[in-house]
Tab-separated table of C-alpha atoms and ligand atoms in Angstrom:
chain	number	residue	atom	x	y	z
A	1	MET	CA	232.743	41.001	165.510
A	2	ILE	CA	230.995	41.870	168.443
A	3	VAL	CA	233.615	43.783	170.666
A	4	GLN	CA	231.926	43.110	174.058
A	5	LEU	CA	233.219	46.251	177.090
A	6	HIS	CA	232.724	46.564	180.461
A	7	HIS	CA	229.488	47.060	181.672
A	8	PRO	CA	228.832	50.034	182.054
A	9	ALA	CA	231.640	51.082	180.526
A	10	SER	CA	231.616	55.121	180.462
A	11	SER	CA	231.426	57.728	177.362
A	12	GLU	CA	235.669	57.482	176.900
A	13	VAL	CA	236.084	53.694	177.137
A	14	ILE	CA	232.928	53.734	174.548
A	15	GLY	CA	234.997	56.550	172.793
A	16	GLU	CA	238.862	55.169	172.446
A	17	ALA	CA	237.190	51.861	171.212
A	18	THR	CA	234.937	53.144	169.249
A	19	ARG	CA	238.260	55.107	167.510
A	20	PHE	CA	240.279	52.226	167.642
A	21	LEU	CA	238.275	50.119	165.343
A	22	GLU	CA	237.149	53.328	162.557
A	23	ALA	CA	241.210	54.312	162.283
A	24	LEU	CA	241.507	50.433	161.062
A	25	LYS	CA	238.806	51.831	159.035
A	26	LEU	CA	235.942	49.589	160.292
A	27	LYS	CA	232.075	50.481	161.208
A	28	CYS	CA	230.835	49.775	164.324
A	29	ARG	CA	227.583	50.260	166.197
A	30	THR	CA	227.612	51.087	170.057
A	31	VAL	CA	224.595	49.284	172.255
A	32	CYS	CA	223.375	49.310	175.614
A	33	THR	CA	221.456	47.212	176.722
A	34	ALA	CA	220.375	47.091	180.844
A	35	ASP	CA	223.144	44.680	181.015
A	36	SER	CA	225.886	45.192	178.563
A	37	THR	CA	227.512	47.393	176.271
A	38	LEU	CA	228.516	45.604	173.100
A	39	LEU	CA	230.037	47.128	169.959
A	40	VAL	CA	229.071	46.298	166.978
A	41	VAL	CA	231.418	45.633	164.060
A	42	HIS	CA	229.237	45.663	161.256
A	43	SER	CA	232.100	45.913	158.350
A	44	GLY	CA	235.082	45.063	157.942
A	45	GLN	CA	236.885	42.372	159.380
A	46	LEU	CA	240.000	43.720	162.681
A	47	GLN	CA	243.049	41.832	161.348
A	48	ASP	CA	243.947	40.796	164.485
A	49	PRO	CA	241.824	40.407	167.329
A	50	ARG	CA	243.247	40.636	170.612
A	51	SER	CA	244.195	43.876	169.364
A	52	ILE	CA	241.663	45.467	170.842
A	53	ARG	CA	242.143	44.398	173.965
A	54	GLN	CA	244.843	47.780	174.416
A	55	CYS	CA	242.067	50.182	175.218
A	56	PRO	CA	240.478	49.799	178.168
A	57	GLY	CA	237.366	47.972	178.964
A	58	VAL	CA	237.372	45.812	177.328
A	59	ARG	CA	236.063	42.396	178.206
A	60	ASP	CA	235.982	39.648	175.951
A	61	VAL	CA	235.806	39.917	171.922
A	62	HIS	CA	233.402	37.620	169.768
A	63	HIS	CA	233.732	36.779	165.942
A	64	ILE	CA	230.902	36.221	163.975
A	65	SER	CA	230.233	35.038	160.788
A	66	ASP	CA	226.920	35.769	160.706
A	67	GLU	CA	225.011	38.794	158.923
A	68	PHE	CA	223.422	39.136	161.836
A	69	LYS	CA	225.383	39.779	165.364
A	70	LEU	CA	223.332	40.205	168.298
A	71	VAL	CA	221.345	37.506	168.654
A	72	SER	CA	223.471	35.346	166.718
A	73	SER	CA	223.863	32.120	169.260
A	74	GLN	CA	227.684	32.405	167.854
A	75	TRP	CA	228.706	35.217	170.510
A	76	LYS	CA	225.965	34.669	173.980
A	77	GLN	CA	227.469	31.771	175.860
A	78	GLY	CA	223.345	29.222	176.269
A	79	ARG	CA	220.484	30.762	175.499
A	80	SER	CA	218.742	33.456	176.621
A	81	THR	CA	215.874	34.070	179.039
A	82	VAL	CA	213.957	37.066	178.367
A	83	THR	CA	211.892	38.487	181.377
A	84	ALA	CA	208.613	39.910	181.000
A	85	ARG	CA	206.757	40.774	184.259
A	86	GLY	CA	208.096	38.275	186.673
A	87	VAL	CA	207.128	36.411	184.478
A	88	ASP	CA	210.635	34.178	182.796
A	89	PHE	CA	211.048	32.571	179.227
A	90	GLY	CA	213.941	30.779	177.974
A	91	PRO	CA	215.311	27.250	178.442
A	92	ASN	CA	214.544	25.943	181.298
A	93	HIS	CA	211.250	28.575	181.303
A	94	PHE	CA	208.221	26.803	179.716
A	95	GLN	CA	205.256	29.119	179.677
A	96	PHE	CA	202.018	29.130	178.180
A	97	MET	CA	200.949	32.913	176.062
A	98	MET	CA	197.081	31.953	175.906
A	99	GLY	CA	193.872	34.035	175.076
A	100	PRO	CA	191.254	34.921	172.593
A	101	CYS	CA	192.664	35.701	168.786
A	102	SER	CA	190.578	39.445	169.640
A	103	VAL	CA	189.622	41.087	172.436
A	104	GLU	CA	185.574	41.379	172.236
A	105	GLY	CA	184.017	42.600	176.084
A	106	GLU	CA	184.381	42.266	179.668
A	107	GLU	CA	182.191	38.828	179.723
A	108	GLN	CA	184.473	37.057	177.116
A	109	LEU	CA	188.172	38.683	179.013
A	110	GLU	CA	186.664	37.958	182.592
A	111	ALA	CA	186.018	33.914	181.689
A	112	VAL	CA	189.469	33.420	180.267
A	113	ALA	CA	191.129	35.247	182.969
A	114	LYS	CA	189.408	32.794	185.415
A	115	PHE	CA	190.682	30.069	183.246
A	116	LEU	CA	194.102	30.915	183.494
A	117	LYS	CA	194.376	31.972	186.518
A	118	SER	CA	193.032	28.656	187.630
A	119	HIS	CA	195.631	27.124	185.046
A	120	ASP	CA	198.161	29.074	186.500
A	121	VAL	CA	199.127	31.036	183.941
A	122	ALA	CA	200.258	33.826	183.944
A	123	LEU	CA	200.299	35.996	180.010
A	124	MET	CA	196.831	36.464	178.153
A	125	ARG	CA	196.477	37.171	174.664
A	126	GLY	CA	194.375	39.664	173.173
A	127	GLY	CA	194.405	41.620	169.238
A	128	VAL	CA	192.852	44.929	169.948
A	129	PHE	CA	194.405	46.098	166.136
A	130	LYS	CA	193.598	43.319	163.975
A	131	PRO	CA	195.727	42.945	160.878
A	132	ARG	CA	192.936	41.490	158.485
A	133	SER	CA	192.861	40.644	155.173
A	134	SER	CA	189.640	41.693	154.489
A	135	PRO	CA	188.912	45.196	155.662
A	136	TYR	CA	185.416	44.488	155.809
A	137	SER	CA	185.693	42.096	158.862
A	138	PHE	CA	186.429	42.860	162.492
A	139	ARG	CA	189.205	45.283	162.724
A	140	GLY	CA	189.549	45.247	167.406
A	141	MET	CA	188.528	47.615	169.548
A	142	GLY	CA	191.255	49.634	169.742
A	143	LEU	CA	192.404	51.178	172.507
A	144	ASP	CA	189.137	51.018	173.992
A	145	GLY	CA	190.083	47.291	174.153
A	146	LEU	CA	193.378	47.417	175.825
A	147	LYS	CA	191.758	49.544	178.470
A	148	LEU	CA	189.429	47.453	179.059
A	149	PHE	CA	191.980	44.772	179.049
A	150	ARG	CA	193.702	45.935	181.125
A	151	GLU	CA	191.082	46.103	183.976
A	152	VAL	CA	191.035	42.294	183.870
A	153	ALA	CA	194.066	41.135	183.775
A	154	ASP	CA	195.217	43.186	186.551
A	155	ARG	CA	191.937	41.930	188.811
A	156	HIS	CA	193.803	38.729	187.924
A	157	ASP	CA	196.941	39.533	187.827
A	158	LEU	CA	197.699	37.969	184.671
A	159	GLY	CA	200.106	40.850	181.911
A	160	ILE	CA	199.416	41.474	178.918
A	161	VAL	CA	201.073	39.779	175.501
A	162	THR	CA	198.963	42.324	172.059
A	163	GLU	CA	200.032	43.247	168.734
A	164	VAL	CA	200.694	46.796	167.852
A	165	MET	CA	200.547	47.959	164.260
A	166	GLU	CA	201.955	50.526	163.730
A	167	VAL	CA	204.569	53.126	164.383
A	168	ALA	CA	201.867	55.706	165.963
A	169	GLN	CA	199.698	53.045	168.160
A	170	ILE	CA	203.082	52.337	170.833
A	171	ASP	CA	203.343	55.487	172.853
A	172	ALA	CA	199.916	55.015	174.059
A	173	MET	CA	199.875	51.620	173.967
A	174	ALA	CA	203.120	51.025	176.604
A	175	LYS	CA	201.318	51.787	179.824
A	176	ASN	CA	198.594	49.095	179.019
A	177	VAL	CA	200.661	46.130	177.885
A	178	ASP	CA	204.065	43.698	179.150
A	179	VAL	CA	204.060	42.001	175.482
A	180	PHE	CA	204.464	43.561	172.495
A	181	GLN	CA	203.602	41.080	169.336
A	182	ILE	CA	204.562	42.106	165.908
A	183	GLY	CA	202.586	40.287	163.587
A	184	ALA	CA	203.068	38.381	160.704
A	185	ARG	CA	202.712	40.831	158.367
A	186	ASN	CA	204.571	43.146	160.150
A	187	MET	CA	207.618	40.438	160.393
A	188	GLN	CA	209.548	43.173	157.548
A	189	ASN	CA	208.709	47.012	159.003
A	190	PHE	CA	211.742	47.614	159.840
A	191	ASN	CA	210.884	51.095	161.190
A	192	LEU	CA	207.978	48.822	163.991
A	193	LEU	CA	210.894	47.064	164.455
A	194	GLU	CA	213.308	49.629	165.721
A	195	ALA	CA	209.987	51.775	167.339
A	196	VAL	CA	209.718	49.089	169.039
A	197	GLY	CA	212.450	47.497	169.845
A	198	LYS	CA	213.286	51.557	171.462
A	199	SER	CA	209.762	50.717	174.117
A	200	GLY	CA	211.693	48.950	176.029
A	201	LEU	CA	209.134	46.461	176.446
A	202	PRO	CA	209.431	43.035	175.643
A	203	VAL	CA	208.522	42.224	172.203
A	204	LEU	CA	207.155	38.733	170.561
A	205	LEU	CA	208.010	38.458	166.457
A	206	LYS	CA	206.196	36.531	165.019
A	207	ARG	CA	207.915	35.364	161.610
A	208	SER	CA	205.843	36.185	158.514
A	209	MET	CA	203.707	34.116	156.233
A	210	SER	CA	206.730	33.584	153.338
A	211	GLY	CA	209.785	35.213	155.972
A	212	THR	CA	213.224	32.205	155.714
A	213	LEU	CA	214.220	31.575	158.307
A	214	GLU	CA	217.387	33.828	157.425
A	215	GLU	CA	215.862	36.685	157.236
A	216	PHE	CA	213.710	36.405	160.509
A	217	LEU	CA	217.031	36.000	162.030
A	218	HIS	CA	217.690	39.970	160.598
A	219	CYS	CA	213.665	41.785	161.707
A	220	ALA	CA	215.139	40.597	165.333
A	221	GLU	CA	218.626	41.765	164.806
A	222	TYR	CA	216.948	45.767	164.427
A	223	VAL	CA	215.051	44.977	167.481
A	224	TYR	CA	218.650	44.443	169.494
A	225	ASN	CA	220.564	46.780	167.356
A	226	VAL	CA	218.540	49.854	169.025
A	227	GLY	CA	219.431	48.240	172.637
A	228	ASN	CA	216.280	45.620	173.200
A	229	ASP	CA	217.404	41.833	173.446
A	230	LYS	CA	214.490	41.789	175.420
A	231	ILE	CA	212.960	39.395	172.447
A	232	MET	CA	211.000	36.229	171.837
A	233	LEU	CA	210.529	34.542	168.463
A	234	CYS	CA	208.020	32.889	167.181
A	235	GLU	CA	206.807	30.402	164.262
A	236	ARG	CA	203.475	30.611	163.409
A	237	GLY	CA	203.944	28.296	159.703
A	238	ILE	CA	204.003	29.397	156.569
A	239	ARG	CA	202.608	29.339	152.894
A	240	THR	CA	202.860	26.985	151.372
A	241	PHE	CA	201.543	23.946	148.130
A	242	GLU	CA	199.315	22.539	150.954
A	243	GLY	CA	195.650	23.634	150.881
A	244	ALA	CA	194.547	20.736	153.256
A	245	TYR	CA	195.097	23.741	156.280
A	246	ARG	CA	195.426	27.235	156.901
A	247	ASN	CA	199.401	27.427	156.975
A	248	THR	CA	202.382	24.752	157.123
A	249	PHE	CA	204.154	24.534	161.197
A	250	ASP	CA	207.278	23.889	160.204
A	251	VAL	CA	208.516	22.619	162.755
A	252	ASN	CA	212.123	22.411	161.919
A	253	ALA	CA	212.433	26.403	162.783
A	254	ILE	CA	212.449	25.201	166.775
A	255	SER	CA	215.769	23.180	166.567
A	256	TYR	CA	217.167	25.209	163.705
A	257	LEU	CA	216.827	29.082	165.236
A	258	GLN	CA	217.643	27.744	168.335
A	259	SER	CA	221.064	26.358	166.177
A	260	ARG	CA	221.441	30.184	165.140
A	261	SER	CA	220.139	32.448	168.140
A	262	HIS	CA	220.022	32.280	171.567
A	263	LEU	CA	216.564	33.463	171.508
A	264	PRO	CA	213.671	32.226	173.054
A	265	VAL	CA	211.508	30.125	170.320
A	266	ILE	CA	207.690	30.297	170.859
A	267	ALA	CA	205.093	28.644	169.551
A	268	ASP	CA	202.217	29.535	167.855
A	269	PRO	CA	200.437	26.184	166.783
A	270	SER	CA	197.012	27.798	166.395
A	271	HIS	CA	197.721	30.206	163.298
A	272	GLY	CA	200.576	26.819	162.798
A	273	VAL	CA	197.931	24.752	161.017
A	274	GLY	CA	194.461	27.122	161.976
A	275	LEU	CA	191.843	24.230	162.992
A	276	ARG	CA	190.647	23.418	165.989
A	277	ARG	CA	190.472	19.531	165.566
A	278	HIS	CA	194.666	19.254	164.921
A	279	VAL	CA	195.870	22.253	167.463
A	280	VAL	CA	196.102	19.970	170.451
A	281	ASP	CA	198.676	17.988	168.452
A	282	VAL	CA	201.201	20.521	166.660
A	283	GLY	CA	201.232	22.375	169.801
A	284	LEU	CA	202.492	19.002	171.860
A	285	ALA	CA	204.698	18.508	168.314
A	286	ALA	CA	206.212	22.246	168.792
A	287	VAL	CA	206.849	21.297	172.813
A	288	ALA	CA	208.177	18.106	171.694
A	289	ALA	CA	210.778	20.149	169.160
A	290	GLY	CA	212.260	22.470	172.299
A	291	ALA	CA	209.859	25.251	171.704
A	292	ASP	CA	209.450	27.700	174.849
A	293	GLY	CA	206.444	28.234	174.641
A	294	LEU	CA	203.041	28.332	173.283
A	295	LEU	CA	201.362	31.092	172.073
A	296	VAL	CA	198.331	29.773	172.517
A	297	GLU	CA	194.178	31.465	170.715
A	298	ILE	CA	191.554	29.964	173.618
A	299	HIS	CA	187.537	31.560	173.947
A	300	PRO	CA	184.718	30.716	175.954
A	301	GLN	CA	182.264	30.288	173.113
A	302	PRO	CA	185.057	29.495	170.051
A	303	ASP	CA	181.937	29.877	167.549
A	304	THR	CA	181.207	32.390	168.863
A	305	ALA	CA	184.197	34.607	168.257
A	306	VAL	CA	184.668	37.180	165.637
A	307	SER	CA	187.981	36.240	164.355
A	308	ASP	CA	190.023	33.124	163.857
A	309	ARG	CA	187.135	30.939	165.448
A	310	ASN	CA	188.243	27.016	162.837
A	311	GLN	CA	191.383	27.242	164.517
A	312	THR	CA	190.086	29.054	168.617
A	313	LEU	CA	190.262	26.483	170.761
A	314	TYR	CA	187.636	25.119	173.889
A	315	PHE	CA	189.265	25.573	177.537
A	316	ASP	CA	188.762	21.980	177.833
A	317	GLN	CA	191.157	21.609	174.745
A	318	ALA	CA	192.825	24.316	175.814
A	319	ALA	CA	193.570	22.343	179.579
A	320	ARG	CA	194.189	19.107	178.171
A	321	LEU	CA	197.373	21.350	175.886
A	322	ILE	CA	198.578	22.554	179.215
A	323	GLU	CA	198.620	19.832	181.209
A	324	GLY	CA	200.124	17.727	177.739
A	325	GLY	CA	202.694	20.726	177.216
A	326	ARG	CA	204.264	20.750	179.791
A	327	GLN	CA	204.482	16.761	180.579
A	328	PHE	CA	206.319	16.818	176.956
A	329	HIS	CA	208.565	19.815	178.132
A	330	ALA	CA	209.074	18.145	181.311
A	331	LEU	CA	210.501	14.975	179.431
A	332	ARG	CA	212.065	16.747	176.800
A	333	GLN	CA	214.468	18.178	179.942
A	334	ALA	CA	214.668	14.724	181.788
A	335	MET	CA	215.752	13.846	177.746
A	336	ILE	CA	218.278	16.449	177.453
A	337	HIS	CA	220.163	17.037	181.233
B	1	PEP	C1	197.576	36.999	165.828
B	1	PEP	O1	197.997	36.169	166.175
B	1	PEP	O2	195.470	36.998	165.572
B	1	PEP	C2	197.846	37.158	164.812
B	1	PEP	C3	196.617	37.737	163.544
B	1	PEP	O3	198.562	36.708	163.561
B	1	PEP	P1	199.931	36.195	162.527
B	1	PEP	O4	200.563	38.001	162.709
B	1	PEP	O5	201.172	35.440	163.111
B	1	PEP	O6	198.791	36.350	161.702
B	2	MN	MN1	194.440	35.198	165.087
């Protein structure tokens, strides 16, 4: 159950409602976001949910049968829009986040930034801390790379999406980041989820390669639970018995997540299939299925990319995906409304 208070709620109002619930042996947690004050009842049931209305400042009471509460679609009216650096993501705002797998240097960043600007893409991705299967592979340019990334992004008025791998990196990165990406390998790093939530910055949370959707939504709950509702869920392919491609993009997940959660759902066809030849097709399939945005790896010279070169698009392919994606999204909107 979620008890929604009129926002902002005073500490007296929060205290009185909390005492009311605790007297009935219910356990609750207060969660304050930028525009809501919520008491999340996570243990026990109120026999008569209307009884809490006798406390002052109660705006609404929502019964939620899902184990995850804040991210559940059972209480929010409609789907949420998340704003990152003035760019809206959500049901009526389809967006692209594109860029290299890894930040490699100024020339590469400049070329990508120019391409994105000329195609009206507002957010650029690029990793400076890279989770690599082998410790001998390129592991990213670190904070120096992020500084460079920020300089180039600022020159072109672009937002930055980049992965944070550990709690200790957050403070040093935050001033130069617009969206923190939590990578697949860290989906269930609960300390990192809470810490990134507390940073207050928007979070792009990737599903892990073997994470169920139920687990995925619980992970998003960790971020929301500390007061950060700026969360985008990202389907990036899962491990299956199929070895023909890197991962199996789970197109089902898009529609399913949007039915269970109010959060925007982004698709990453690059990691989802892992082969350049198929990224545009899988990306368009994701848009047709309802994705609110696409995260895509591109590079001025994909064949020289230091990481994930096999799945990285040439600019002309990226341009086709941008154009096609926008058309598919418009068609979907027209079909639904
Ligand atoms: C990436 O976006 O480059 C990345 C490492 O993604 P994932 O965590 O989905 O493997
Ligand atoms: Mn990558």
